[in-house]
Structure formats: structure tokens, C-alpha cells
Short mmCIF file of C-alpha atoms and ligand atoms in Angstrom, two decimals:
data_model
loop_
_atom_site.label_atom_id
_atom_site.label_comp_id
_atom_site.label_asym_id
_atom_site.label_seq_id
_atom_site.Cartn_x
_atom_site.Cartn_y
_atom_site.Cartn_z
CA MET A 1 38.87 -8.84 -31.43
CA PRO A 2 37.98 -6.78 -28.36
CA ASP A 3 40.54 -5.54 -25.89
CA HIS A 4 39.31 -7.00 -22.63
CA HIS A 5 41.83 -5.41 -20.29
CA GLU A 6 40.10 -2.46 -18.71
CA PRO A 7 41.70 -2.29 -15.28
CA GLY A 8 39.64 -0.59 -12.63
CA ASN A 9 36.55 -0.60 -14.81
CA THR A 10 33.53 -1.09 -12.58
CA VAL A 11 30.96 -0.40 -15.29
CA VAL A 12 30.53 -3.54 -17.36
CA ARG A 13 28.19 -3.03 -20.27
CA PRO A 14 26.50 -5.90 -22.06
CA VAL A 15 27.36 -6.44 -25.71
CA LEU A 16 23.62 -6.88 -26.27
CA PRO A 17 21.78 -4.82 -23.66
CA GLY A 18 18.13 -5.25 -22.76
CA PHE A 19 16.30 -8.52 -22.36
CA HIS A 20 18.34 -10.78 -24.66
CA PRO A 21 18.89 -13.93 -22.59
CA ASP A 22 20.19 -17.42 -23.38
CA PRO A 23 22.54 -16.25 -26.15
CA THR A 24 23.71 -18.76 -28.73
CA VAL A 25 26.40 -17.94 -31.25
CA CYS A 26 28.07 -19.35 -34.35
CA ARG A 27 30.70 -18.15 -36.80
CA VAL A 28 30.89 -18.46 -40.58
CA GLY A 29 34.21 -17.11 -41.90
CA THR A 30 34.58 -13.71 -40.26
CA ASP A 31 30.86 -13.27 -39.57
CA TYR A 32 29.26 -14.05 -36.22
CA TYR A 33 25.55 -14.67 -35.67
CA LEU A 34 23.77 -14.68 -32.32
CA ALA A 35 20.19 -15.49 -31.30
CA CYS A 36 18.26 -15.18 -28.01
CA SER A 37 15.07 -16.27 -26.24
CA SER A 38 11.92 -14.20 -26.71
CA PHE A 39 9.17 -15.80 -24.50
CA GLU A 40 5.66 -14.38 -25.10
CA TYR A 41 6.73 -11.78 -27.64
CA PHE A 42 6.13 -11.82 -31.38
CA PRO A 43 8.21 -12.02 -33.56
CA GLY A 44 10.35 -14.64 -31.81
CA VAL A 45 14.09 -15.30 -31.54
CA PRO A 46 15.86 -12.06 -32.49
CA ILE A 47 18.98 -12.73 -34.57
CA PHE A 48 22.07 -10.47 -34.80
CA HIS A 49 25.22 -10.14 -36.88
CA SER A 50 28.67 -8.98 -35.78
CA ARG A 51 32.24 -8.88 -37.10
CA ASP A 52 33.91 -8.41 -33.70
CA LEU A 53 31.56 -10.03 -31.11
CA VAL A 54 31.07 -6.61 -29.44
CA HIS A 55 28.96 -4.62 -31.91
CA TRP A 56 25.80 -6.48 -32.88
CA ARG A 57 23.17 -5.45 -35.42
CA GLN A 58 19.77 -7.08 -35.47
CA ILE A 59 19.24 -8.63 -38.91
CA GLY A 60 15.83 -10.14 -38.25
CA ASN A 61 13.80 -12.53 -36.17
CA VAL A 62 13.90 -16.27 -36.78
CA LEU A 63 10.20 -16.91 -36.04
CA ASP A 64 8.51 -14.00 -37.76
CA ARG A 65 5.27 -15.37 -39.19
CA PRO A 66 2.24 -16.96 -37.56
CA GLY A 67 2.88 -20.34 -39.24
CA GLN A 68 6.15 -20.59 -37.30
CA LEU A 69 5.07 -19.26 -33.93
CA SER A 70 1.82 -19.65 -32.06
CA PHE A 71 0.85 -18.78 -28.54
CA PRO A 72 -2.29 -20.75 -27.66
CA PRO A 73 -4.83 -19.07 -25.36
CA GLY A 74 -3.53 -19.24 -21.80
CA THR A 75 0.14 -18.76 -22.76
CA PRO A 76 1.49 -16.93 -19.72
CA SER A 77 4.05 -14.16 -19.81
CA SER A 78 7.51 -15.76 -19.66
CA GLY A 79 5.98 -18.79 -21.44
CA GLY A 80 6.54 -19.33 -25.15
CA ILE A 81 10.01 -19.37 -26.65
CA TYR A 82 12.96 -20.57 -24.54
CA ALA A 83 16.66 -20.93 -25.21
CA PRO A 84 17.63 -21.58 -28.85
CA THR A 85 20.82 -23.13 -30.22
CA LEU A 86 22.15 -21.69 -33.50
CA ARG A 87 24.63 -23.65 -35.60
CA HIS A 88 26.01 -23.59 -39.16
CA HIS A 89 26.40 -27.02 -40.74
CA SER A 90 26.58 -28.24 -44.36
CA GLY A 91 26.00 -24.81 -45.81
CA ARG A 92 22.88 -24.10 -43.76
CA PHE A 93 21.96 -22.36 -40.52
CA TRP A 94 20.09 -24.54 -38.05
CA LEU A 95 18.18 -23.24 -35.06
CA ILE A 96 16.55 -25.50 -32.50
CA VAL A 97 14.31 -24.01 -29.82
CA THR A 98 11.44 -24.82 -27.43
CA ASN A 99 7.94 -23.32 -27.43
CA VAL A 100 7.01 -24.35 -23.88
CA SER A 101 3.42 -23.17 -24.40
CA ASP A 102 2.66 -24.98 -27.62
CA GLY A 103 2.57 -28.57 -26.41
CA GLY A 104 6.02 -28.15 -24.86
CA GLY A 105 7.36 -28.60 -28.34
CA ASN A 106 10.90 -28.50 -29.56
CA LEU A 107 11.14 -26.96 -33.04
CA LEU A 108 13.86 -26.98 -35.69
CA VAL A 109 14.15 -24.41 -38.47
CA THR A 110 16.80 -23.82 -41.13
CA ALA A 111 17.89 -21.00 -43.44
CA THR A 112 20.59 -20.31 -45.98
CA ASP A 113 20.51 -16.60 -45.08
CA PRO A 114 20.34 -16.01 -41.30
CA ALA A 115 18.39 -12.78 -41.96
CA GLY A 116 15.64 -15.05 -43.28
CA PRO A 117 13.43 -16.40 -44.50
CA TRP A 118 13.65 -19.32 -42.07
CA SER A 119 11.81 -22.54 -42.88
CA ASP A 120 8.55 -23.65 -41.37
CA PRO A 121 9.41 -25.53 -38.18
CA ILE A 122 9.65 -29.28 -37.93
CA ARG A 123 8.67 -30.72 -34.57
CA LEU A 124 10.82 -33.05 -32.51
CA PRO A 125 8.42 -35.24 -30.54
CA GLY A 126 11.27 -37.50 -29.39
CA VAL A 127 13.21 -34.65 -27.75
CA PRO A 128 11.87 -33.98 -24.24
CA GLY A 129 12.33 -30.87 -22.12
CA ILE A 130 13.95 -27.53 -22.83
CA ASP A 131 17.27 -26.06 -23.99
CA PRO A 132 17.93 -28.35 -26.98
CA ASP A 133 21.40 -28.30 -28.56
CA LEU A 134 22.61 -29.62 -31.93
CA ALA A 135 26.00 -31.15 -32.69
CA TRP A 136 27.16 -33.29 -35.62
CA ASP A 137 29.95 -35.86 -35.43
CA ALA A 138 32.34 -36.81 -38.24
CA ASP A 139 29.94 -39.53 -39.45
CA GLY A 140 27.18 -36.96 -39.86
CA THR A 141 25.21 -38.23 -36.85
CA CYS A 142 23.22 -35.40 -35.26
CA TRP A 143 23.23 -35.39 -31.45
CA CYS A 144 20.52 -33.42 -29.69
CA THR A 145 21.37 -32.71 -26.05
CA PHE A 146 18.81 -31.13 -23.69
CA ALA A 147 18.33 -29.90 -20.11
CA GLY A 148 18.65 -32.54 -17.45
CA ILE A 149 21.20 -33.39 -19.00
CA GLY A 150 19.97 -35.89 -21.59
CA GLN A 151 20.70 -36.67 -25.22
CA VAL A 152 19.09 -38.32 -28.23
CA ARG A 153 20.26 -38.98 -31.78
CA ILE A 154 17.94 -37.35 -34.29
CA ASP A 155 17.36 -37.06 -38.00
CA PRO A 156 17.47 -33.26 -38.31
CA ASP A 157 15.67 -33.35 -41.66
CA THR A 158 12.57 -35.08 -40.31
CA GLY A 159 12.80 -34.35 -36.56
CA GLN A 160 12.53 -38.08 -35.77
CA ALA A 161 14.44 -39.44 -32.78
CA LEU A 162 16.63 -42.38 -33.85
CA ALA A 163 16.82 -43.97 -30.38
CA ALA A 164 15.50 -43.47 -26.86
CA PRO A 165 17.04 -40.54 -24.94
CA ASN A 166 20.05 -41.21 -22.70
CA ARG A 167 20.98 -39.53 -19.45
CA LEU A 168 24.40 -37.89 -19.91
CA TRP A 169 25.38 -35.96 -16.78
CA SER A 170 23.56 -34.34 -13.88
CA GLY A 171 26.22 -31.72 -13.26
CA THR A 172 27.79 -30.96 -9.90
CA PRO A 173 26.27 -33.07 -7.09
CA GLY A 174 23.80 -30.95 -5.12
CA ALA A 175 23.56 -28.14 -7.68
CA LYS A 176 20.04 -27.50 -8.98
CA ALA A 177 18.84 -27.14 -12.57
CA PRO A 178 21.50 -28.67 -14.83
CA GLU A 179 20.46 -27.06 -18.14
CA ALA A 180 21.55 -25.09 -21.21
CA PRO A 181 23.84 -27.80 -22.60
CA HIS A 182 26.06 -27.24 -25.61
CA LEU A 183 28.28 -29.98 -27.04
CA TYR A 184 31.48 -29.22 -28.99
CA LEU A 185 34.28 -31.29 -30.55
CA ILE A 186 37.54 -29.46 -29.78
CA ASP A 187 40.98 -30.99 -30.34
CA GLY A 188 39.79 -34.58 -30.05
CA PHE A 189 37.59 -34.13 -26.95
CA TRP A 190 33.84 -33.71 -26.82
CA TYR A 191 33.10 -30.90 -24.35
CA LEU A 192 29.71 -30.69 -22.63
CA LEU A 193 29.09 -27.15 -21.36
CA ILE A 194 26.11 -26.70 -19.01
CA SER A 195 24.60 -24.20 -16.58
CA GLU A 196 23.69 -25.02 -12.99
CA GLY A 197 22.30 -23.38 -9.88
CA GLY A 198 19.25 -21.76 -11.55
CA THR A 199 19.13 -18.54 -13.56
CA GLU A 200 19.12 -16.32 -10.44
CA ARG A 201 21.98 -15.28 -8.12
CA GLY A 202 23.29 -18.87 -7.84
CA HIS A 203 23.80 -19.23 -11.59
CA SER A 204 27.00 -20.86 -12.85
CA ILE A 205 28.56 -22.67 -15.81
CA SER A 206 30.32 -26.03 -15.58
CA ILE A 207 31.95 -28.27 -18.15
CA ALA A 208 32.84 -31.93 -18.64
CA ARG A 209 34.67 -33.75 -21.43
CA GLY A 210 34.84 -37.19 -22.99
CA ARG A 211 36.15 -38.97 -26.05
CA ARG A 212 32.68 -39.66 -27.49
CA PRO A 213 29.70 -37.33 -28.05
CA ASP A 214 27.49 -39.60 -25.93
CA GLY A 215 29.89 -39.82 -23.00
CA PRO A 216 31.08 -40.86 -20.53
CA PHE A 217 32.06 -37.35 -19.42
CA GLU A 218 34.67 -36.34 -16.87
CA PRO A 219 33.85 -33.09 -15.00
CA CYS A 220 36.41 -30.27 -15.07
CA PRO A 221 38.21 -30.11 -11.69
CA ALA A 222 37.87 -26.31 -11.73
CA ASN A 223 34.03 -26.32 -11.99
CA PRO A 224 32.19 -24.01 -11.96
CA ILE A 225 34.19 -22.30 -14.69
CA VAL A 226 31.89 -19.23 -14.48
CA THR A 227 29.96 -17.80 -11.55
CA HIS A 228 29.53 -14.41 -9.90
CA ARG A 229 27.56 -15.74 -6.94
CA GLY A 230 28.50 -14.26 -3.60
CA THR A 231 30.72 -11.61 -5.20
CA ASP A 232 30.44 -7.85 -5.42
CA GLN A 233 30.68 -7.96 -9.23
CA PRO A 234 28.29 -5.39 -10.77
CA VAL A 235 27.02 -8.07 -13.15
CA GLN A 236 25.27 -10.99 -11.43
CA ASN A 237 23.46 -14.25 -12.39
CA THR A 238 26.13 -15.05 -15.01
CA GLY A 239 25.39 -18.31 -16.79
CA HIS A 240 23.86 -19.93 -19.87
CA GLY A 241 26.90 -19.56 -22.12
CA ASP A 242 27.93 -20.65 -25.61
CA LEU A 243 31.50 -20.89 -26.95
CA VAL A 244 32.81 -19.63 -30.26
CA GLN A 245 36.26 -19.60 -31.83
CA ALA A 246 37.27 -16.45 -33.72
CA ALA A 247 38.70 -16.73 -37.21
CA GLU A 248 42.19 -15.89 -35.85
CA GLY A 249 42.00 -18.72 -33.29
CA SER A 250 41.01 -16.98 -30.03
CA TRP A 251 38.08 -18.33 -28.02
CA TRP A 252 35.13 -16.43 -26.56
CA MET A 253 31.99 -17.09 -24.56
CA VAL A 254 28.65 -15.27 -24.85
CA LEU A 255 26.56 -15.62 -21.70
CA LEU A 256 23.72 -13.98 -19.85
CA GLY A 257 24.02 -11.70 -16.84
CA VAL A 258 21.97 -9.05 -15.05
CA ARG A 259 22.70 -5.58 -13.71
CA PRO A 260 20.99 -5.28 -10.31
CA ARG A 261 20.78 -1.75 -8.93
CA GLY A 262 19.50 -0.09 -5.75
CA GLY A 263 19.61 -1.39 -2.18
CA THR A 264 18.73 -4.87 -0.88
CA PRO A 265 18.12 -7.31 -2.58
CA GLY A 266 19.08 -5.43 -5.77
CA TRP A 267 16.57 -5.09 -8.59
CA HIS A 268 17.33 -5.73 -12.25
CA VAL A 269 14.97 -4.03 -14.63
CA ALA A 270 16.34 -4.71 -18.12
CA GLY A 271 16.07 -8.50 -17.86
CA ARG A 272 18.89 -10.92 -18.54
CA GLU A 273 21.30 -9.37 -21.03
CA THR A 274 24.08 -10.79 -23.23
CA PHE A 275 27.69 -10.37 -22.13
CA LEU A 276 31.00 -11.49 -23.66
CA ALA A 277 34.06 -13.03 -21.99
CA PRO A 278 37.46 -14.15 -23.34
CA VAL A 279 38.40 -17.82 -22.99
CA ARG A 280 41.86 -19.38 -22.87
CA TRP A 281 42.71 -23.08 -22.62
CA ALA A 282 44.85 -24.64 -19.90
CA GLY A 283 45.45 -28.38 -19.54
CA GLY A 284 42.67 -29.11 -22.01
CA TRP A 285 40.04 -27.07 -20.13
CA PRO A 286 38.60 -23.64 -20.90
CA VAL A 287 39.40 -20.79 -18.49
CA VAL A 288 36.89 -17.95 -18.75
CA GLY A 289 38.21 -14.41 -18.16
CA GLU A 290 36.57 -11.22 -16.90
CA LEU A 291 33.56 -9.91 -18.81
CA VAL A 292 34.37 -7.53 -21.65
CA SER A 293 32.71 -4.15 -21.31
CA ALA A 294 31.08 -2.85 -24.48
CA PRO A 295 31.87 0.77 -25.42
CA PRO A 296 29.74 3.40 -23.70
CA SER A 297 26.35 4.45 -24.93
CA PRO A 298 24.85 6.40 -26.54
CA LEU A 299 24.29 4.25 -29.51
CA HIS A 300 26.99 1.69 -28.77
CA SER A 301 24.60 -1.04 -29.64
CA SER A 302 23.12 -1.85 -32.94
CA ALA A 303 19.66 -2.35 -31.61
CA ALA A 304 19.69 1.22 -30.31
CA ALA A 305 21.31 2.54 -33.46
CA SER A 306 18.41 4.61 -34.66
CA VAL A 307 17.20 7.15 -32.13
CA ARG A 308 14.07 8.01 -34.07
CA ASP A 309 11.53 5.70 -35.62
CA ASP A 310 9.56 7.69 -38.18
CA PHE A 311 7.06 5.00 -39.09
CA ASP A 312 7.27 5.23 -42.81
CA PRO A 313 4.38 3.21 -44.21
CA GLY A 314 4.84 -0.53 -43.87
CA ASP A 315 8.24 -0.19 -42.23
CA LEU A 316 8.91 -1.44 -38.70
CA ARG A 317 12.45 -2.29 -37.59
CA PRO A 318 12.96 -5.87 -36.32
CA CYS A 319 13.37 -4.70 -32.70
CA TRP A 320 9.62 -3.94 -32.40
CA ILE A 321 7.69 -6.65 -30.59
CA SER A 322 4.18 -7.29 -29.27
CA PRO A 323 2.86 -9.74 -26.70
CA ARG A 324 1.58 -12.92 -28.38
CA ASN A 325 0.42 -11.37 -31.66
CA PRO A 326 2.44 -10.04 -34.60
CA PRO A 327 3.05 -6.29 -34.09
CA VAL A 328 1.60 -5.59 -37.51
CA ARG A 329 -1.80 -7.21 -37.69
CA HIS A 330 -4.57 -6.80 -40.17
CA GLY A 331 -7.35 -4.70 -38.65
CA THR A 332 -5.22 -3.58 -35.70
CA THR A 333 -2.08 -1.88 -37.03
CA HIS A 334 -2.02 0.33 -40.07
CA TRP A 335 -0.45 3.52 -41.37
CA ARG A 336 -2.20 6.90 -41.68
CA ALA A 337 0.21 8.52 -44.15
CA SER A 338 3.52 8.25 -42.24
CA TRP A 339 1.83 7.77 -38.88
CA LEU A 340 1.59 4.35 -37.24
CA SER A 341 -1.96 3.66 -36.07
CA LEU A 342 -3.01 1.17 -33.40
CA THR A 343 -6.59 -0.01 -32.94
CA THR A 344 -7.47 -1.70 -29.66
CA HIS A 345 -10.57 -3.79 -30.23
CA GLY A 346 -11.26 -3.20 -26.54
CA ARG A 347 -8.06 -4.71 -25.18
CA THR A 348 -6.16 -3.02 -22.36
CA LEU A 349 -2.58 -3.53 -21.19
CA ASP A 350 -3.98 -6.05 -18.68
CA ASP A 351 -5.03 -8.23 -21.61
CA PRO A 352 -2.66 -10.95 -22.88
CA ARG A 353 -2.91 -9.50 -26.41
CA PRO A 354 -2.96 -5.72 -25.99
CA ALA A 355 -2.65 -3.20 -28.83
CA PHE A 356 0.95 -2.52 -27.77
CA ILE A 357 4.15 -2.30 -29.82
CA GLY A 358 7.37 -1.90 -27.87
CA ARG A 359 11.13 -2.26 -27.83
CA ARG A 360 13.37 -3.47 -25.05
CA GLN A 361 14.70 -1.00 -22.48
CA GLN A 362 18.42 -1.37 -23.22
CA HIS A 363 20.04 1.30 -21.08
CA LEU A 364 19.71 1.84 -17.36
CA SER A 365 19.01 5.52 -18.06
CA CYS A 366 17.12 6.50 -21.18
CA ARG A 367 14.61 8.98 -22.57
CA VAL A 368 11.57 8.23 -24.69
CA ARG A 369 9.41 10.74 -26.55
CA ALA A 370 6.59 10.24 -29.05
CA LEU A 371 4.17 12.47 -30.92
CA ILE A 372 0.67 11.10 -30.42
CA ASP A 373 -2.68 11.95 -31.95
CA PRO A 374 -5.39 10.12 -30.00
CA ALA A 375 -8.07 11.22 -32.48
CA ASP A 376 -11.35 9.98 -30.95
CA GLY A 377 -9.64 7.24 -28.94
CA SER A 378 -7.10 7.06 -26.18
CA GLY A 379 -3.63 5.65 -25.88
CA GLY A 380 -0.07 6.62 -25.11
CA LEU A 381 3.26 5.25 -23.92
CA ALA A 382 3.80 2.33 -21.57
CA VAL A 383 6.61 0.56 -19.75
CA ARG A 384 5.56 -3.10 -19.72
CA PHE A 385 6.93 -5.96 -17.64
CA ASP A 386 3.88 -8.16 -18.04
CA GLU A 387 0.06 -7.86 -17.86
CA GLN A 388 0.15 -7.23 -14.14
CA HIS A 389 3.14 -4.91 -13.96
CA HIS A 390 3.13 -1.81 -16.16
CA TYR A 391 3.22 1.99 -15.91
CA GLU A 392 1.73 4.17 -18.61
CA ILE A 393 0.89 7.71 -19.69
CA VAL A 394 -2.33 7.97 -21.65
CA ILE A 395 -4.13 10.74 -23.52
CA GLY A 396 -7.78 10.83 -24.55
CA ALA A 397 -10.44 13.54 -24.78
CA GLY A 398 -8.00 16.25 -23.68
CA LEU A 399 -7.00 14.47 -20.46
CA VAL A 400 -3.50 13.11 -19.81
CA GLN A 401 -3.18 10.55 -17.02
CA VAL A 402 -0.30 8.57 -15.53
CA LEU A 403 -1.40 5.07 -14.45
CA ALA A 404 0.37 2.33 -12.52
CA ARG A 405 -0.58 -1.34 -12.38
CA ILE A 406 1.36 -3.31 -9.75
CA GLY A 407 -0.11 -6.78 -9.21
CA PRO A 408 -3.78 -6.40 -8.21
CA LEU A 409 -3.50 -2.61 -7.73
CA HIS A 410 -4.28 -0.26 -10.61
CA ASN A 411 -4.37 3.47 -9.99
CA ALA A 412 -4.20 6.84 -11.70
CA VAL A 413 -1.32 8.66 -10.02
CA ALA A 414 -1.40 12.02 -11.87
CA SER A 415 -3.50 13.84 -14.43
CA ARG A 416 -3.65 17.06 -16.39
CA GLN A 417 -6.00 18.64 -18.94
CA ILE A 418 -4.47 19.70 -22.22
CA SER A 419 -6.00 21.85 -24.91
CA ALA A 420 -4.10 20.91 -28.08
CA GLU A 421 -3.60 17.57 -29.78
CA PRO A 422 -1.43 15.95 -31.09
CA VAL A 423 0.85 16.01 -28.08
CA VAL A 424 4.37 14.85 -27.19
CA LEU A 425 4.31 12.37 -24.33
CA GLY A 426 7.50 11.15 -22.71
CA ILE A 427 9.22 8.82 -20.26
CA ASP A 428 12.54 9.52 -18.49
CA ILE A 429 14.23 6.57 -16.79
CA THR A 430 17.08 7.46 -14.45
CA THR A 431 19.18 4.83 -12.72
CA ARG A 432 19.89 5.57 -9.05
CA THR A 433 22.94 5.39 -6.84
CA PRO A 434 21.69 3.50 -3.79
CA SER A 435 21.20 5.70 -0.76
CA GLY A 436 20.50 2.88 1.69
CA PRO A 437 19.10 -0.65 1.80
CA LEU A 438 15.62 0.48 0.81
CA SER A 439 16.59 2.54 -2.21
CA GLY A 440 15.04 1.41 -5.50
CA PRO A 441 16.90 0.75 -8.76
CA ASP A 442 15.67 3.73 -10.76
CA SER A 443 13.02 6.36 -11.23
CA ILE A 444 10.51 6.33 -14.09
CA SER A 445 9.06 9.79 -14.86
CA PHE A 446 6.13 10.46 -17.13
CA GLY A 447 5.38 13.85 -18.66
CA VAL A 448 4.05 16.06 -21.42
CA GLY A 449 5.86 18.18 -23.99
CA GLU A 450 4.91 21.87 -23.86
CA PRO A 451 4.39 24.08 -26.93
CA ASP A 452 7.70 25.89 -26.15
CA GLY A 453 9.62 22.57 -26.40
CA SER A 454 10.05 22.10 -22.64
CA PHE A 455 8.89 18.98 -20.81
CA THR A 456 6.70 18.87 -17.69
CA VAL A 457 6.96 15.80 -15.46
CA LEU A 458 3.56 14.73 -14.10
CA SER A 459 4.75 11.84 -11.94
CA ALA A 460 7.97 10.01 -11.01
CA LEU A 461 7.53 6.39 -9.95
CA ASP A 462 9.88 3.96 -8.19
CA GLY A 463 11.16 1.48 -10.78
CA ARG A 464 11.42 -1.49 -8.42
CA TYR A 465 7.86 -2.58 -9.18
CA LEU A 466 8.83 -3.12 -12.81
CA SER A 467 11.76 -5.43 -12.06
CA THR A 468 12.32 -9.17 -12.19
CA GLU A 469 12.68 -9.29 -8.41
CA VAL A 470 9.07 -8.01 -8.04
CA ALA A 471 7.29 -9.19 -11.19
CA GLY A 472 9.16 -12.50 -11.58
CA GLY A 473 9.72 -14.29 -14.88
CA PHE A 474 12.37 -14.43 -17.56
CA THR A 475 11.88 -11.19 -19.50
CA GLY A 476 12.60 -7.49 -18.84
CA ARG A 477 11.10 -4.08 -19.48
CA VAL A 478 9.65 -3.29 -22.89
CA ILE A 479 8.80 0.35 -23.68
CA GLY A 480 6.35 1.30 -26.37
CA MET A 481 3.12 2.68 -27.74
CA TYR A 482 -0.36 1.44 -27.04
CA ALA A 483 -4.02 2.13 -27.64
CA VAL A 484 -6.74 1.52 -25.08
CA ALA A 485 -9.78 2.91 -26.89
CA GLY A 486 -10.47 3.46 -30.59
CA THR A 487 -7.59 4.12 -32.98
CA VAL A 488 -4.54 6.13 -31.89
CA HIS A 489 -1.87 7.54 -34.23
CA PHE A 490 1.89 7.87 -33.60
CA ASP A 491 4.00 10.14 -35.84
CA TRP A 492 7.40 9.23 -34.42
CA PHE A 493 9.02 7.51 -31.40
CA ASP A 494 12.43 8.50 -29.99
CA TYR A 495 14.51 6.26 -27.73
CA GLU A 496 17.66 7.95 -26.45
CA PRO A 497 20.25 6.07 -24.36
CA LEU A 498 21.44 8.24 -21.46
CA GLY A 499 23.87 5.92 -19.73
CA ASP A 500 24.60 2.65 -18.06
C1 LIG B 1 16.27 -21.34 -20.06
C2 LIG B 1 17.27 -21.87 -19.13
C3 LIG B 1 17.59 -20.62 -18.44
O1 LIG B 1 15.55 -22.27 -20.75
O2 LIG B 1 16.44 -19.93 -18.27
O3 LIG B 1 19.20 -19.18 -17.69
C4 LIG B 1 15.46 -20.51 -19.09
N1 LIG B 1 18.78 -20.24 -18.23
O4 LIG B 1 18.37 -22.46 -19.72
C5 LIG B 1 14.63 -19.48 -19.76
O5 LIG B 1 15.44 -18.47 -20.30
#
């Protein structure tokens, strides 16, 4: 288990960096599994494996085929898939989750191997709202608890509610948004863990306990048991946690947090990330310790483990995602030998379903390079927050341009003619030490590789416009390849962590 005593450590690195919010965790023997929200991206619900709760490797995505995940027309960015709960019960993995854009539906899927395949979803029409949780009592009754905080008994095999929902607890009087419940039986008490205060700077975690799974519940006198609000902690917005006991008996919490940078009000660019904290018990209540800092990058995290993607035919690692459509789609994505090819069908990055395949920005400073052959089309590299907030470098017909879309404004900010194709295009993201209240969180530079191997920056843009504080929503930056006209080919894509 991790050593969490790092006195004087002001850099606290997530155990799962990049937009991986609403973590849920379970243990089977000495193996831990963790899943996160995925919103408008396909595939949905990334799932990870670890042996020590610090190093996580992505083993798949729970919702990875169109029959499991649909985004009806009009699904907004930050719609779609919210807040799963992952549990292991009677030899199977169970994952319950909400697709807020598909009739507001709660879905339940199961698997014997968490890497997949996962079942087709069953729907839970009797479970209202978001953030569903699953817990079984000794009789085998399945209790589904949801944001609000409410609860209903369900038949997990059919998805039928077995009674009308009950109100359980509304959290601390005056606190907004009681949500993210998880229910656990620990040493004879049922513990109801919730989040309150909203997922922004006021975020917190509180707990209550009772003798029965359906209450009544007595709040912990020390609530909130987690919050960084009003502190100078480098990680803010801490909340939405899930508890797990290690095989040797120690207790841990996974939870989300953000790393705001720059001046006032602080901008976080990588979304809500997954952190880890130790838990001890005192007087029958959990006491959550300081966040554990993951080892330094580069490559401390599984999801960043391979610097280069070579795009061998048919092979895309599970970290690659696309807005609303599967990244590999008939007629849109194919391989030209060992080059990945994207065909646009006329869609731009402003479209809800662009020809874009990306991966999360996981490090506050990082470098991206790709070798691109635009053939008769045009395309390049983009940093995407959503349809209305993205920066990109594009090549077509011998012209390289850097473009910025910020809300209603869309401009070319730099351009250069080049004579030879294919060409290396690149993005350098450098986190900034604030130099005053107006200083932004980072700089995003776009450039071109020269024949002698050097790199020429064409434009450096302020990163604040691609942050949650400007764009809004629940996600974070995704960096990837796109096509905007015709078919564009990508030989390789490098993502190099440069620091936190
Ligand atoms: C999620 C809620 C929350 O459903 O944000 O931080 C919402 N917590 O529990 C979307 O991630």
C-alpha cells in the first residue's frame, strides 16, 4: 500500500490524471478495479486495474458498443454518461450508471471479466435521478440509493423496482446538491457516504450511519469528513468519493479533485481527476487523511504508459475516445497500411460528431507530435474542450494554420506555407507559475516540425479559454487528431508527459 507521508510535498499528483471524475472502486482479492464518468465521449466508462491503488492501467471501457451506449441527436457536451458505481457481488461485476441524455435512464450492466465484454444494459425505470449506487444486504436484497438522497429496492436481474422510492437523508442542512451516495455495511453499521456543496469549490463529503440499510441515519458529528474549500491546498473541489478496504485491512478513499493554476479565480484545464486518500476509523467513523501523491511523471500513470501510438491496423488503445460516435466507425475511420485515416463527411470540430479521435490531457505540461499526410484533404491536431472551445493546427493544400474557437469567435491566428508533405505537427502545453491575478493557467503552442528535426512554433495561446472555468461543464481537455475535409492519414501520435 502507498506511503502517504510526504511531508512538505506541495505537488499532489492524481493517481488517475486527466478527466476521470466520479471514481468508483471495488476489490476482488488483491485486485482493484476503478471506473469513471465519460459524458459525451464514446466508448463510455473507462475501467482500470491496480494492485496498489496508485498505479492504474486501463483494461477497457464498460460501454464500448453502440447497443450499450447511444447519444440521441441534441445530446450536449457534458451530457451522456454520469457517475457509475462498480461492485463485485456473487461472482460478477455490476456497474450501474446514468445516461442523462437517453431518457434520463439508469442502466445496469454485468460482466465476469471487468475487461469485458459487459452485458447489454438493462434499464431501471423505477430508479429516478442520477448517481445510482448498489448494495446487497445479508438476505440478498439489492438496495439502489441515488442522488437526493433517495433509495429503492430493486431486482438487479430485471431492473424492476420492488417498492416506491424512499427519501433517506438530505445531508447537512443548508448544503446544496446532496449526491453521489454509496452505502456500505461495515462492522454492523450501514454507512451512507454522500457528497454535498456542488462539484465546484464548495465540494465536500459527509457520512451518516444506521443499523439498517434503509435508515434511519445519524450524521457524523465531524461532517464534512472531506473538503478543501477555503484552503490553500493545491488540489481543490475534492468530493465524490468511494471507500475500499485493502486485502491487508487498511481503508482508502478514491475521490475527485481539480488542479487549478494561474491567477484569480484559478483555472483547471484537465477536468476533474481521481485522487487517493488514506482512511482510518475513530469512534466508528472514518477519518480521511491527506491526499496521496502519485509518483512523478513521466509515465507514472498507466494511461500514459505508451508514448507513441503507431496505429497498427485495427488497433486502438482503450484511451482513445470520440464525441458521441465510436472512434472507429465504418466509412469514417480506416487504416492505410499502418496509418490511421479519418474521413470527415463534412463535419468540423464545431459539429457534435466531428471526425476527431483524442485522448485526455493528463499532465499539466506535455508535448504532442504526429506525422500527418493530408493527401487531398485537410486535418491536423486539436485540443478540444467542447464544440465551442477548441484550438487546432491544420494542414491542407500546403498551408498550415493555427485556429482558435472560443465561444462565438473563430479565428485563424497564424499560418505558414509548407512545401513537403507529410509533415510533423505538434502541440506544447506548458503550465505557468502565476505572475499576478490575471495570469492564465498555461500556454498552448502549436508548431511544425522542420526537415532538420527542429520544431518551429507558429502561435502560443493562453490556455484559460480551454478550461472548465471558461467553457463550463464536467469534462476536461482532450487532445487528438481530426479531419476537416476529405480523408487525412496519421502515421503515429506521440504524447509525452513533461510535468505536473
Ligand atoms: C455527478 C455528480 C457530480 O453526477 O458531478 O461531482 C456529476 N459530482 O455526483 C457529474 O460528474
